[in-house]
Amino acid sequence: MTDPNQHQTPPAWYPDPDPNNPGGQRWWDGARWTEHSRPAVPAPQPLYDAGQDARPPAARHPTSTQPGYARPSQPAYPPSATQPTYAPTPAPAHASGGYAGATPDAAAFPPVKPGTSAHTWAIWLVVGLPLLTAIAYMFVDFTAYFRAIIALSASGSTPGSGDVSRFSSALSGFVIEVLLIDVLGLVIYGLSVMFAYFDWRELQRRGFVRPFHWAWTFLSQPVYVIGRTVVARRRGGTDTMWPIWGMIAVFVIIIVLVVIKVVMVFNVIYSTVGTYGPGVS
């Protein structure tokens, strides 16, 4: 079992332990070495002409035999249960050679392999699930509820009459349907979070380093879809914009369904009011 107090090396670029890449760097994801690496960057040329330096060679290039010179020792990291025996050590500042990306920087993530798709089955479920709520609202019987209200208002019925009973029955049915829609919305919300986690895990499996976290779905489904698209494009993935277009299409369909439902309800209200005449108040 891993010791929680054990030092964990943060994800970043570190000196490559592979002997085939001398002086290069390799990406450490916090738990293991990845396949992402980059070659060594040549050191910058000095700003002065070495031929004009009048100092003797021994003064320009100190050796271990000269007095006052001590060879720096490399710190040794103890191997841990989650890290390989060659634990990474941060590259020294002078080794960057003036190249800012050569220093350990957790914000500089390596790209995925060319042609790696960000298209997963889980992201389409995250995008399409809100459509189920709009479809369910199309089956809510708003017309019976409004007809009962209009009939009760037109007749001026007293408690215990047939119009009151009709209104109570329509109201109870309407409330039950709305409560079922609310329960369906909570179920869809939970499923969206679950499928966002599956999508996040699949992106990691395909080589996307630290993709947009699935927990953002707790805020809303569009937050995760937009953030996922931005991060996937930065990692060099393909097919990254399809979820955005799918989300826009779902929103358009929901708006169309809502407009159709509102028109149907107002049409029923208008026809019902016309049946009872101008005395309806």
Coordinates of C-alpha atoms in Angstrom, one line a residue:
M1 CA 0.0 0.0 0.0
T2 CA 1.3 3.5 -0.9
D3 CA 2.3 5.6 2.1
P4 CA 0.1 8.8 2.0
N5 CA 3.0 10.8 3.5
Q6 CA 5.4 9.7 0.8
H7 CA 6.8 12.4 -1.5
Q8 CA 5.0 12.4 -4.8
T9 CA 6.8 13.9 -7.8
P10 CA 4.5 16.3 -9.6
P11 CA 3.8 15.9 -13.4
A12 CA 6.3 17.7 -15.5
W13 CA 9.2 17.4 -17.9
Y14 CA 12.3 15.7 -16.3
P15 CA 15.6 14.4 -17.5
D16 CA 15.0 11.3 -19.6
P17 CA 16.3 8.1 -18.0
D18 CA 16.4 6.4 -21.4
P19 CA 20.1 6.1 -22.5
N20 CA 19.0 6.4 -26.1
N21 CA 18.0 10.0 -25.5
P22 CA 21.0 11.5 -23.7
G23 CA 20.4 15.0 -22.4
G24 CA 16.7 14.9 -23.4
Q25 CA 13.6 15.1 -21.3
R26 CA 10.6 12.8 -20.7
W27 CA 7.1 13.5 -19.4
W28 CA 6.4 12.2 -15.9
D29 CA 2.6 12.1 -15.2
G30 CA 2.9 11.9 -11.5
A31 CA 2.9 8.1 -11.3
R32 CA 4.9 6.7 -14.2
W33 CA 7.0 7.7 -17.3
T34 CA 5.0 8.3 -20.5
E35 CA 6.0 7.8 -24.1
H36 CA 6.3 11.5 -24.6
S37 CA 9.9 12.8 -24.9
R38 CA 11.9 15.5 -26.5
P39 CA 15.6 15.8 -27.4
A40 CA 18.2 17.8 -25.7
V41 CA 18.3 21.5 -26.5
P42 CA 21.8 22.7 -27.6
A43 CA 23.4 25.1 -25.1
P44 CA 23.5 28.8 -26.2
Q45 CA 26.7 30.1 -27.7
P46 CA 28.7 32.4 -25.4
L47 CA 28.4 36.2 -26.0
Y48 CA 32.1 36.7 -26.0
D49 CA 34.9 35.4 -28.3
A50 CA 36.8 32.6 -26.5
G51 CA 39.9 33.5 -28.5
Q52 CA 40.0 36.9 -26.8
D53 CA 40.1 35.4 -23.3
A54 CA 43.7 35.9 -22.2
R55 CA 43.3 33.6 -19.2
P56 CA 45.3 30.3 -19.4
P57 CA 43.3 27.2 -20.3
A58 CA 43.5 25.9 -16.7
A59 CA 41.7 29.1 -15.5
R60 CA 39.0 28.9 -18.1
H61 CA 38.3 25.2 -17.5
P62 CA 38.7 24.3 -13.9
T63 CA 39.3 20.6 -13.2
S64 CA 38.8 18.5 -10.1
T65 CA 42.6 18.7 -9.4
Q66 CA 42.6 22.5 -8.9
P67 CA 42.2 23.9 -5.4
G68 CA 38.9 25.3 -4.4
Y69 CA 36.9 23.2 -6.9
A70 CA 34.4 20.7 -5.7
R71 CA 32.4 18.5 -8.0
P72 CA 28.6 18.9 -7.2
S73 CA 26.9 15.8 -6.0
Q74 CA 23.6 14.7 -7.4
P75 CA 20.8 14.3 -4.9
A76 CA 19.5 10.8 -4.7
Y77 CA 15.7 10.2 -4.5
P78 CA 14.8 7.0 -2.6
P79 CA 12.7 4.7 -4.8
S80 CA 9.0 4.5 -3.9
A81 CA 6.3 1.9 -4.4
T82 CA 4.7 3.9 -7.2
Q83 CA 7.8 5.3 -8.9
P84 CA 10.5 3.5 -10.8
T85 CA 14.0 3.1 -9.3
Y86 CA 15.2 6.0 -11.4
A87 CA 13.0 8.6 -9.8
P88 CA 13.1 11.9 -11.8
T89 CA 15.0 14.9 -10.6
P90 CA 14.1 18.4 -11.7
A91 CA 16.3 19.8 -14.4
P92 CA 18.7 22.5 -13.1
A93 CA 18.0 26.0 -14.2
H94 CA 21.2 26.2 -16.2
A95 CA 20.4 23.2 -18.2
S96 CA 17.6 24.9 -20.1
G97 CA 20.0 26.6 -22.4
G98 CA 17.7 29.6 -22.7
Y99 CA 14.7 27.5 -23.8
A100 CA 11.8 28.2 -21.5
G101 CA 10.0 24.9 -22.3
A102 CA 12.9 22.9 -21.1
T103 CA 12.3 23.7 -17.5
P104 CA 9.9 21.5 -15.5
D105 CA 6.5 23.2 -16.2
A106 CA 3.3 21.4 -15.3
A107 CA 1.3 23.6 -17.7
A108 CA 3.3 22.4 -20.8
F109 CA 1.6 19.1 -21.6
P110 CA 2.8 16.9 -24.4
P111 CA 0.5 16.4 -27.4
V112 CA -1.2 13.1 -28.3
K113 CA -0.1 11.0 -31.2
P114 CA -1.1 12.5 -34.6
G115 CA -4.5 11.4 -35.6
T116 CA -5.7 10.5 -32.1
S117 CA -9.5 11.1 -32.0
A118 CA -11.3 12.7 -29.1
H119 CA -14.6 11.2 -30.3
T120 CA -16.0 8.7 -27.7
W121 CA -19.4 7.1 -27.2
A122 CA -19.7 8.5 -23.7
I123 CA -19.6 12.2 -24.8
W124 CA -22.5 11.7 -27.1
L125 CA -24.6 10.4 -24.2
V126 CA -23.6 13.5 -22.2
V127 CA -24.7 15.7 -25.1
G128 CA -27.9 13.9 -25.9
L129 CA -29.4 13.1 -22.5
P130 CA -31.0 16.6 -21.9
L131 CA -33.1 15.9 -25.0
L132 CA -35.0 13.3 -23.1
T133 CA -36.4 15.8 -20.6
A134 CA -37.7 18.0 -23.4
I135 CA -39.4 15.0 -25.1
A136 CA -41.0 14.0 -21.8
Y137 CA -42.5 17.5 -21.4
M138 CA -44.3 17.0 -24.7
F139 CA -46.4 14.3 -23.0
V140 CA -47.4 16.4 -20.0
D141 CA -51.2 17.1 -20.3
F142 CA -51.3 20.8 -19.8
T143 CA -54.5 21.1 -21.8
A144 CA -56.7 19.1 -19.4
Y145 CA -55.5 21.2 -16.5
F146 CA -56.2 24.5 -18.2
R147 CA -59.6 23.3 -19.5
A148 CA -60.6 22.4 -15.9
I149 CA -59.6 25.9 -14.7
I150 CA -61.5 27.6 -17.4
A151 CA -64.6 25.4 -16.9
L152 CA -64.5 26.1 -13.1
S153 CA -64.1 29.8 -13.7
A154 CA -67.0 30.0 -16.2
S155 CA -69.5 28.0 -14.2
G156 CA -68.8 29.6 -10.8
S157 CA -69.2 26.2 -9.2
T158 CA -69.4 25.7 -5.5
P159 CA -67.4 23.0 -3.6
G160 CA -68.7 19.6 -4.2
S161 CA -69.9 20.2 -7.7
G162 CA -68.8 18.3 -10.8
D163 CA -66.5 21.1 -12.1
V164 CA -64.6 21.2 -8.8
S165 CA -64.1 17.4 -8.9
R166 CA -63.0 17.7 -12.5
F167 CA -60.5 20.5 -11.5
S168 CA -59.1 18.4 -8.6
S169 CA -58.6 15.4 -10.8
A170 CA -56.9 17.4 -13.5
L171 CA -54.7 19.2 -10.9
S172 CA -53.6 16.0 -9.2
G173 CA -52.7 14.4 -12.6
F174 CA -50.8 17.5 -13.6
V175 CA -48.8 17.6 -10.4
I176 CA -47.9 13.9 -10.6
E177 CA -46.7 14.3 -14.2
V178 CA -44.5 17.3 -13.3
L179 CA -43.0 15.5 -10.3
L180 CA -42.1 12.5 -12.6
I181 CA -40.4 15.0 -15.0
D182 CA -38.4 16.3 -12.1
V183 CA -37.3 12.8 -11.1
L184 CA -36.4 12.1 -14.7
G185 CA -34.3 15.3 -14.7
L186 CA -32.4 14.2 -11.6
V187 CA -31.7 10.7 -13.2
I188 CA -30.4 12.4 -16.4
Y189 CA -28.2 14.7 -14.3
G190 CA -26.6 11.7 -12.5
L191 CA -26.2 9.8 -15.8
S192 CA -24.5 12.8 -17.4
V193 CA -21.9 12.9 -14.6
M194 CA -21.3 9.1 -14.9
F195 CA -20.9 9.2 -18.7
A196 CA -18.6 12.3 -18.4
Y197 CA -16.4 10.1 -16.1
F198 CA -16.3 7.3 -18.7
D199 CA -15.4 9.9 -21.4
W200 CA -12.6 11.4 -19.2
R201 CA -11.1 7.9 -18.5
E202 CA -11.2 7.0 -22.2
L203 CA -9.4 10.2 -23.2
Q204 CA -6.7 9.3 -20.7
R205 CA -6.4 5.8 -22.2
R206 CA -5.9 7.4 -25.6
G207 CA -2.9 9.5 -24.4
F208 CA -4.5 12.8 -23.5
V209 CA -2.5 14.1 -20.5
R210 CA -4.8 15.5 -17.9
P211 CA -8.0 16.1 -20.0
F212 CA -10.7 18.3 -18.8
H213 CA -12.0 16.8 -15.5
W214 CA -15.3 15.1 -15.5
A215 CA -16.3 16.7 -12.1
W216 CA -17.1 19.9 -14.0
T217 CA -20.3 18.2 -15.1
F218 CA -21.7 18.8 -11.6
L219 CA -22.0 22.5 -12.6
S220 CA -23.7 21.7 -15.9
Q221 CA -23.4 19.6 -19.0
P222 CA -22.4 22.5 -21.3
V223 CA -19.5 23.4 -19.0
Y224 CA -17.9 20.0 -19.4
V225 CA -18.5 19.8 -23.1
I226 CA -17.0 23.2 -23.8
G227 CA -14.0 22.7 -21.5
R228 CA -13.4 19.2 -22.8
T229 CA -13.3 20.5 -26.4
V230 CA -10.8 23.3 -25.5
V231 CA -8.4 21.0 -23.7
A232 CA -8.6 18.2 -26.3
R233 CA -7.8 20.7 -29.1
R234 CA -4.8 21.9 -27.1
R235 CA -3.5 18.3 -26.8
G236 CA -3.7 17.9 -30.6
G237 CA -6.7 15.6 -30.8
T238 CA -8.9 15.3 -33.8
D239 CA -12.8 15.3 -34.0
T240 CA -12.9 17.7 -31.1
M241 CA -15.6 20.0 -32.4
W242 CA -18.3 17.4 -33.0
P243 CA -19.6 17.5 -29.4
I244 CA -20.0 21.2 -29.6
W245 CA -22.1 21.0 -32.8
G246 CA -24.1 18.2 -31.2
M247 CA -24.9 20.3 -28.1
I248 CA -26.0 23.2 -30.3
A249 CA -28.3 20.8 -32.3
V250 CA -29.8 19.5 -29.1
F251 CA -30.5 23.0 -27.8
V252 CA -32.2 23.9 -31.1
I253 CA -34.4 20.8 -31.0
I254 CA -35.3 21.6 -27.4
I255 CA -36.3 25.2 -28.3
V256 CA -38.4 23.9 -31.2
L257 CA -40.2 21.4 -29.0
V258 CA -40.9 24.0 -26.3
V259 CA -42.4 26.4 -29.0
I260 CA -44.6 23.6 -30.4
K261 CA -45.9 22.7 -26.9
V262 CA -46.6 26.3 -26.0
V263 CA -48.5 26.8 -29.3
M264 CA -50.6 23.7 -28.6
V265 CA -51.5 24.8 -25.1
F266 CA -52.5 28.3 -26.2
N267 CA -54.5 26.9 -29.0
V268 CA -56.5 24.7 -26.6
I269 CA -56.9 27.7 -24.2
Y270 CA -58.3 29.9 -27.0
S271 CA -60.7 27.3 -28.2
T272 CA -61.9 26.5 -24.7
V273 CA -62.5 30.2 -23.9
G274 CA -64.4 30.6 -27.1
T275 CA -66.7 27.7 -26.1
Y276 CA -67.7 29.3 -22.8
G277 CA -68.2 32.7 -24.4
P278 CA -67.2 36.2 -23.3
G279 CA -68.5 35.7 -19.7
V280 CA -65.4 33.8 -18.7
S281 CA -63.3 35.7 -16.3

